[in-house]
Amino acid sequence: MNCNGFFVTMTIWHLPTDNDRPKYIALADHIATLIQENKLKAGEKLPPQRRLADTLEVTTGTITRAYAEAEKRGIVSSRVGSGTYVSQKEKKYSSYWSSYFPEEGAVDFSNSFAPIGPQESVLHEALQSLSSQPDYLHKLLHYTPERGYPHQREKFSTWLKEENLPSEQENCFFTQSGQHGLFTALQAMTTAGDTVICEALTFPGLKMACDSLSLKCVGLRFDEQGICIEALEAACKQYHPKVIYLMPQSNNPTTAQIPLERRKQIIEVCRRHRIFILEDDVQVLPKKYKLPAMVSLAPEITFHISSFSKRLSGGIRLGFAIVPNAYRTQFQLALRANQWTISSLPVELFTYWCESGCMTTQDKWLETLMDERWTVAKDILKNHEIQYQPGGFNLWIHLPESWSALRVEQVARQHGLILRAGDHYLVGGNAFGYHGIRLCISQPKTTEQMAEGLRQLVTILEQESFAPEQIL
Ligand SMILES: Cc1ncc(COP(=O)(O)O)c(C=O)c1O
């Protein structure tokens, strides 16, 4: 870029004036914000250090440290003899899905799949039972209403009550899956150009849905208790968001659970600023570890979406949504627009699972299995900083700041371990310096295979070097 170009772009540079952060951190944060707001674009060169130092009236050393900090966060990269450049944006999803079909013999921790146990025999029984009722089979071949047939609605409603969720039948809809519910809820609440806010590390399906619907997705600072209230207040003023997307029981990937007090604070801010809450409860967690759902605390502004992908099977595509009274027509219209009506067989299978008592047996089986896995996993990883929810599938390992999580992912893969760097979950660059990897301990077929993989990971973490790779 020539000098004139620099002159124009220099107007975006200033040093945030607060005394809490060292100047170089404040400047690195500013770079992250400029990237997030698309004022600095992928591949763009940052100003020469001396020139920026003059503009901001700081020493060149401060700029050097700020650029180094931004590089550590993975949002810029320096090229020897050439300067510092904004890193390419997260590769659109391809990197996220690339390990979907892992190599033969690899231990795969990359997807939170439901472990398969009793489901096979229940599916067998359910299909046999259905096939012996010709009248019923005939009915299943017709279009099915999105709330299901009356006997299915009854079972569904009873199940929701047992899950401590609002169960008013008019507000509860079946969807094809959690992702479908998420997409449909966004369709019902937003119009193109609206802003959706979320934690800075979030479920990639949200980003994909926002992209498809031309929504702006902004990631906010969070801590081990979820989204920070000050960040939320600031975002409301800056972006006037329409929706906040949260996974209050267990964030994917970090597993952070939002405590009751913070849930109430979030609701207070959302009510004041007229923001919808999109509550995603797809990740599995035993009932005893769950806190009151946002939809129970603020039903008038919350769209709650969930599915049976984790507690039953990701293959039987079935999800559900509980929507605010005043928005059920919008939701129903959005469903019509994107699926017309639901598929009858998954709803009937779910009904069978409930009626036969197999759902309760399944929950107990899963809880016991995950208890066993967590006991083993915690012991193997006792020297590492880990975060998890008991009974959940995901494990988050915090990494030292100087490490690159992508490098850990790459090296682990070379050793036949598939896991995911936190980078795949970032919304708009690593503005806040989060470093970690996510492993789904539910995925390996046996607890022994899981243990083997984790032991191998510990060895890798102890023996290898994980500095970010320089781009030369
Ligand atoms: C937080 C979260 N939401 C939604 C989904 C999508 O769920 P489904 O398989 O029901 O579409 C997933 C899948 O992993 C998830 O982790």
mmCIF file of N, CA, C and O and ligand atoms in Angstrom, residues 96-97 111-112 176-182 203-205 245 247 250-252 280-283 305-310 313-314 317-319 394 438, ligand 1:
data_model
loop_
_atom_site.group_PDB
_atom_site.id
_atom_site.type_symbol
_atom_site.label_atom_id
_atom_site.label_comp_id
_atom_site.label_asym_id
_atom_site.label_seq_id
_atom_site.Cartn_x
_atom_site.Cartn_y
_atom_site.Cartn_z
ATOM 1 N N TYR A 96 -13.098 -26.893 9.807
ATOM 2 C CA TYR A 96 -13.869 -27.468 10.906
ATOM 3 C C TYR A 96 -14.332 -28.883 10.570
ATOM 4 O O TYR A 96 -14.323 -29.763 11.400
ATOM 5 N N TRP A 97 -14.724 -29.062 9.334
ATOM 6 C CA TRP A 97 -15.283 -30.363 8.969
ATOM 7 C C TRP A 97 -14.263 -31.338 8.408
ATOM 8 O O TRP A 97 -14.576 -32.474 8.160
ATOM 9 N N ASN A 111 -15.727 -35.053 17.533
ATOM 10 C CA ASN A 111 -17.175 -34.797 17.427
ATOM 11 C C ASN A 111 -17.925 -35.309 18.648
ATOM 12 O O ASN A 111 -17.673 -36.423 19.096
ATOM 13 N N SER A 112 -18.848 -34.486 19.132
ATOM 14 C CA SER A 112 -19.598 -34.964 20.303
ATOM 15 C C SER A 112 -20.751 -35.857 19.848
ATOM 16 O O SER A 112 -21.890 -35.433 19.748
ATOM 17 N N GLN A 176 -36.307 -30.625 12.707
ATOM 18 C CA GLN A 176 -35.555 -31.778 12.187
ATOM 19 C C GLN A 176 -34.315 -32.081 13.017
ATOM 20 O O GLN A 176 -33.814 -33.191 13.014
ATOM 21 N N SER A 177 -33.812 -31.057 13.709
ATOM 22 C CA SER A 177 -32.571 -31.229 14.480
ATOM 23 C C SER A 177 -32.336 -29.957 15.282
ATOM 24 O O SER A 177 -33.081 -28.974 15.129
ATOM 25 N N GLY A 178 -31.285 -29.956 16.082
ATOM 26 C CA GLY A 178 -30.924 -28.743 16.816
ATOM 27 C C GLY A 178 -30.532 -27.638 15.847
ATOM 28 O O GLY A 178 -30.965 -26.486 15.976
ATOM 29 N N GLN A 179 -29.717 -27.989 14.854
ATOM 30 C CA GLN A 179 -29.263 -26.984 13.889
ATOM 31 C C GLN A 179 -30.453 -26.395 13.138
ATOM 32 O O GLN A 179 -30.512 -25.195 12.900
ATOM 33 N N HIS A 180 -31.406 -27.236 12.820
ATOM 34 C CA HIS A 180 -32.596 -26.755 12.108
ATOM 35 C C HIS A 180 -33.401 -25.809 13.008
ATOM 36 O O HIS A 180 -33.888 -24.762 12.555
ATOM 37 N N GLY A 181 -33.500 -26.151 14.294
ATOM 38 C CA GLY A 181 -34.221 -25.281 15.234
ATOM 39 C C GLY A 181 -33.534 -23.931 15.358
ATOM 40 O O GLY A 181 -34.187 -22.875 15.362
ATOM 41 N N LEU A 182 -32.217 -23.978 15.420
ATOM 42 C CA LEU A 182 -31.425 -22.749 15.557
ATOM 43 C C LEU A 182 -31.652 -21.838 14.336
ATOM 44 O O LEU A 182 -31.926 -20.646 14.459
ATOM 45 N N PHE A 203 -20.444 -22.264 19.063
ATOM 46 C CA PHE A 203 -20.756 -23.383 18.176
ATOM 47 C C PHE A 203 -20.721 -22.907 16.713
ATOM 48 O O PHE A 203 -21.446 -21.973 16.356
ATOM 49 N N PRO A 204 -19.903 -23.532 15.853
ATOM 50 C CA PRO A 204 -19.769 -23.046 14.474
ATOM 51 C C PRO A 204 -21.075 -23.050 13.683
ATOM 52 O O PRO A 204 -21.224 -22.279 12.739
ATOM 53 N N GLY A 205 -22.026 -23.905 14.068
ATOM 54 C CA GLY A 205 -23.313 -23.924 13.367
ATOM 55 C C GLY A 205 -24.015 -22.577 13.451
ATOM 56 O O GLY A 205 -24.777 -22.203 12.552
ATOM 57 N N TYR A 245 -27.085 -15.332 21.439
ATOM 58 C CA TYR A 245 -27.078 -16.795 21.361
ATOM 59 C C TYR A 245 -26.205 -17.330 22.493
ATOM 60 O O TYR A 245 -25.057 -16.906 22.654
ATOM 61 N N MET A 247 -25.248 -20.946 25.152
ATOM 62 C CA MET A 247 -25.398 -22.353 25.545
ATOM 63 C C MET A 247 -25.217 -22.375 27.064
ATOM 64 O O MET A 247 -24.142 -22.720 27.558
ATOM 65 N N SER A 250 -23.799 -25.564 29.058
ATOM 66 C CA SER A 250 -22.421 -25.962 28.771
ATOM 67 C C SER A 250 -22.023 -25.421 27.401
ATOM 68 O O SER A 250 -22.503 -25.905 26.384
ATOM 69 N N ASN A 251 -21.166 -24.398 27.441
ATOM 70 C CA ASN A 251 -20.740 -23.807 26.166
ATOM 71 C C ASN A 251 -19.965 -24.845 25.346
ATOM 72 O O ASN A 251 -19.182 -25.610 25.888
ATOM 73 N N ASN A 252 -20.221 -24.850 24.075
ATOM 74 C CA ASN A 252 -19.430 -25.654 23.157
ATOM 75 C C ASN A 252 -18.542 -24.671 22.386
ATOM 76 O O ASN A 252 -19.068 -23.829 21.670
ATOM 77 N N ASP A 280 -29.454 -22.512 23.367
ATOM 78 C CA ASP A 280 -29.142 -23.787 22.717
ATOM 79 C C ASP A 280 -28.793 -24.803 23.804
ATOM 80 O O ASP A 280 -27.821 -24.635 24.538
ATOM 81 N N ASP A 281 -29.608 -25.850 23.882
ATOM 82 C CA ASP A 281 -29.403 -26.857 24.935
ATOM 83 C C ASP A 281 -29.118 -28.233 24.323
ATOM 84 O O ASP A 281 -29.459 -29.261 24.902
ATOM 85 N N VAL A 282 -28.480 -28.220 23.158
ATOM 86 C CA VAL A 282 -28.256 -29.492 22.462
ATOM 87 C C VAL A 282 -27.234 -30.369 23.186
ATOM 88 O O VAL A 282 -27.392 -31.586 23.271
ATOM 89 N N GLN A 283 -26.176 -29.738 23.715
ATOM 90 C CA GLN A 283 -25.147 -30.542 24.388
ATOM 91 C C GLN A 283 -25.743 -31.261 25.592
ATOM 92 O O GLN A 283 -26.501 -30.679 26.361
ATOM 93 N N ILE A 305 -33.881 -24.047 21.948
ATOM 94 C CA ILE A 305 -33.802 -25.135 20.968
ATOM 95 C C ILE A 305 -32.950 -26.269 21.525
ATOM 96 O O ILE A 305 -32.022 -26.047 22.301
ATOM 97 N N SER A 306 -33.328 -27.476 21.173
ATOM 98 C CA SER A 306 -32.562 -28.631 21.626
ATOM 99 C C SER A 306 -32.812 -29.784 20.656
ATOM 100 O O SER A 306 -33.528 -29.627 19.663
ATOM 101 N N SER A 307 -32.204 -30.933 20.956
ATOM 102 C CA SER A 307 -32.407 -32.093 20.071
ATOM 103 C C SER A 307 -32.069 -33.375 20.810
ATOM 104 O O SER A 307 -31.615 -33.345 21.958
ATOM 105 N N PHE A 308 -32.268 -34.485 20.133
ATOM 106 C CA PHE A 308 -31.961 -35.795 20.729
ATOM 107 C C PHE A 308 -30.664 -36.373 20.153
ATOM 108 O O PHE A 308 -30.373 -37.542 20.344
ATOM 109 N N SER A 309 -29.898 -35.500 19.475
ATOM 110 C CA SER A 309 -28.672 -35.981 18.816
ATOM 111 C C SER A 309 -27.661 -36.514 19.809
ATOM 112 O O SER A 309 -26.913 -37.438 19.494
ATOM 113 N N LYS A 310 -27.593 -35.915 21.000
ATOM 114 C CA LYS A 310 -26.549 -36.313 21.944
ATOM 115 C C LYS A 310 -27.049 -37.384 22.920
ATOM 116 O O LYS A 310 -26.289 -38.239 23.336
ATOM 117 N N SER A 313 -29.334 -40.245 19.486
ATOM 118 C CA SER A 313 -28.633 -40.573 18.249
ATOM 119 C C SER A 313 -28.609 -39.370 17.313
ATOM 120 O O SER A 313 -29.635 -38.686 17.157
ATOM 121 N N GLY A 314 -27.444 -39.141 16.731
ATOM 122 C CA GLY A 314 -27.347 -38.065 15.746
ATOM 123 C C GLY A 314 -27.917 -38.489 14.400
ATOM 124 O O GLY A 314 -28.135 -37.674 13.515
ATOM 125 N N ARG A 317 -32.650 -37.863 13.099
ATOM 126 C CA ARG A 317 -32.654 -36.403 13.176
ATOM 127 C C ARG A 317 -33.961 -35.928 13.795
ATOM 128 O O ARG A 317 -35.022 -36.011 13.188
ATOM 129 N N LEU A 318 -33.879 -35.459 15.044
ATOM 130 C CA LEU A 318 -35.074 -34.881 15.675
ATOM 131 C C LEU A 318 -34.654 -33.851 16.717
ATOM 132 O O LEU A 318 -33.806 -34.109 17.565
ATOM 133 N N GLY A 319 -35.267 -32.692 16.611
ATOM 134 C CA GLY A 319 -35.029 -31.639 17.587
ATOM 135 C C GLY A 319 -36.348 -31.026 17.992
ATOM 136 O O GLY A 319 -37.413 -31.471 17.547
ATOM 137 N N ASN A 394 -17.935 -32.866 26.415
ATOM 138 C CA ASN A 394 -16.758 -32.103 25.986
ATOM 139 C C ASN A 394 -15.778 -31.835 27.115
ATOM 140 O O ASN A 394 -16.166 -31.618 28.273
ATOM 141 N N ARG A 438 -10.418 -28.631 22.286
ATOM 142 C CA ARG A 438 -11.618 -29.346 22.733
ATOM 143 C C ARG A 438 -11.527 -30.807 22.339
ATOM 144 O O ARG A 438 -11.163 -31.140 21.214
HETATM 145 C C1 LIG B 1 -24.199 -26.538 20.763
HETATM 146 C C2 LIG B 1 -24.755 -27.303 19.609
HETATM 147 N N1 LIG B 1 -25.882 -26.878 19.020
HETATM 148 C C3 LIG B 1 -26.423 -27.524 17.977
HETATM 149 C C4 LIG B 1 -25.835 -28.655 17.473
HETATM 150 C C5 LIG B 1 -26.471 -29.359 16.311
HETATM 151 O O1 LIG B 1 -27.239 -30.390 16.808
HETATM 152 P P1 LIG B 1 -28.097 -31.372 15.882
HETATM 153 O O2 LIG B 1 -27.238 -32.586 15.654
HETATM 154 O O3 LIG B 1 -29.298 -31.691 16.661
HETATM 155 O O4 LIG B 1 -28.394 -30.637 14.646
HETATM 156 C C6 LIG B 1 -24.659 -29.142 18.046
HETATM 157 C C7 LIG B 1 -23.993 -30.325 17.506
HETATM 158 O O5 LIG B 1 -22.941 -30.732 17.915
HETATM 159 C C8 LIG B 1 -24.103 -28.442 19.144
HETATM 160 O O6 LIG B 1 -22.987 -28.846 19.750
#
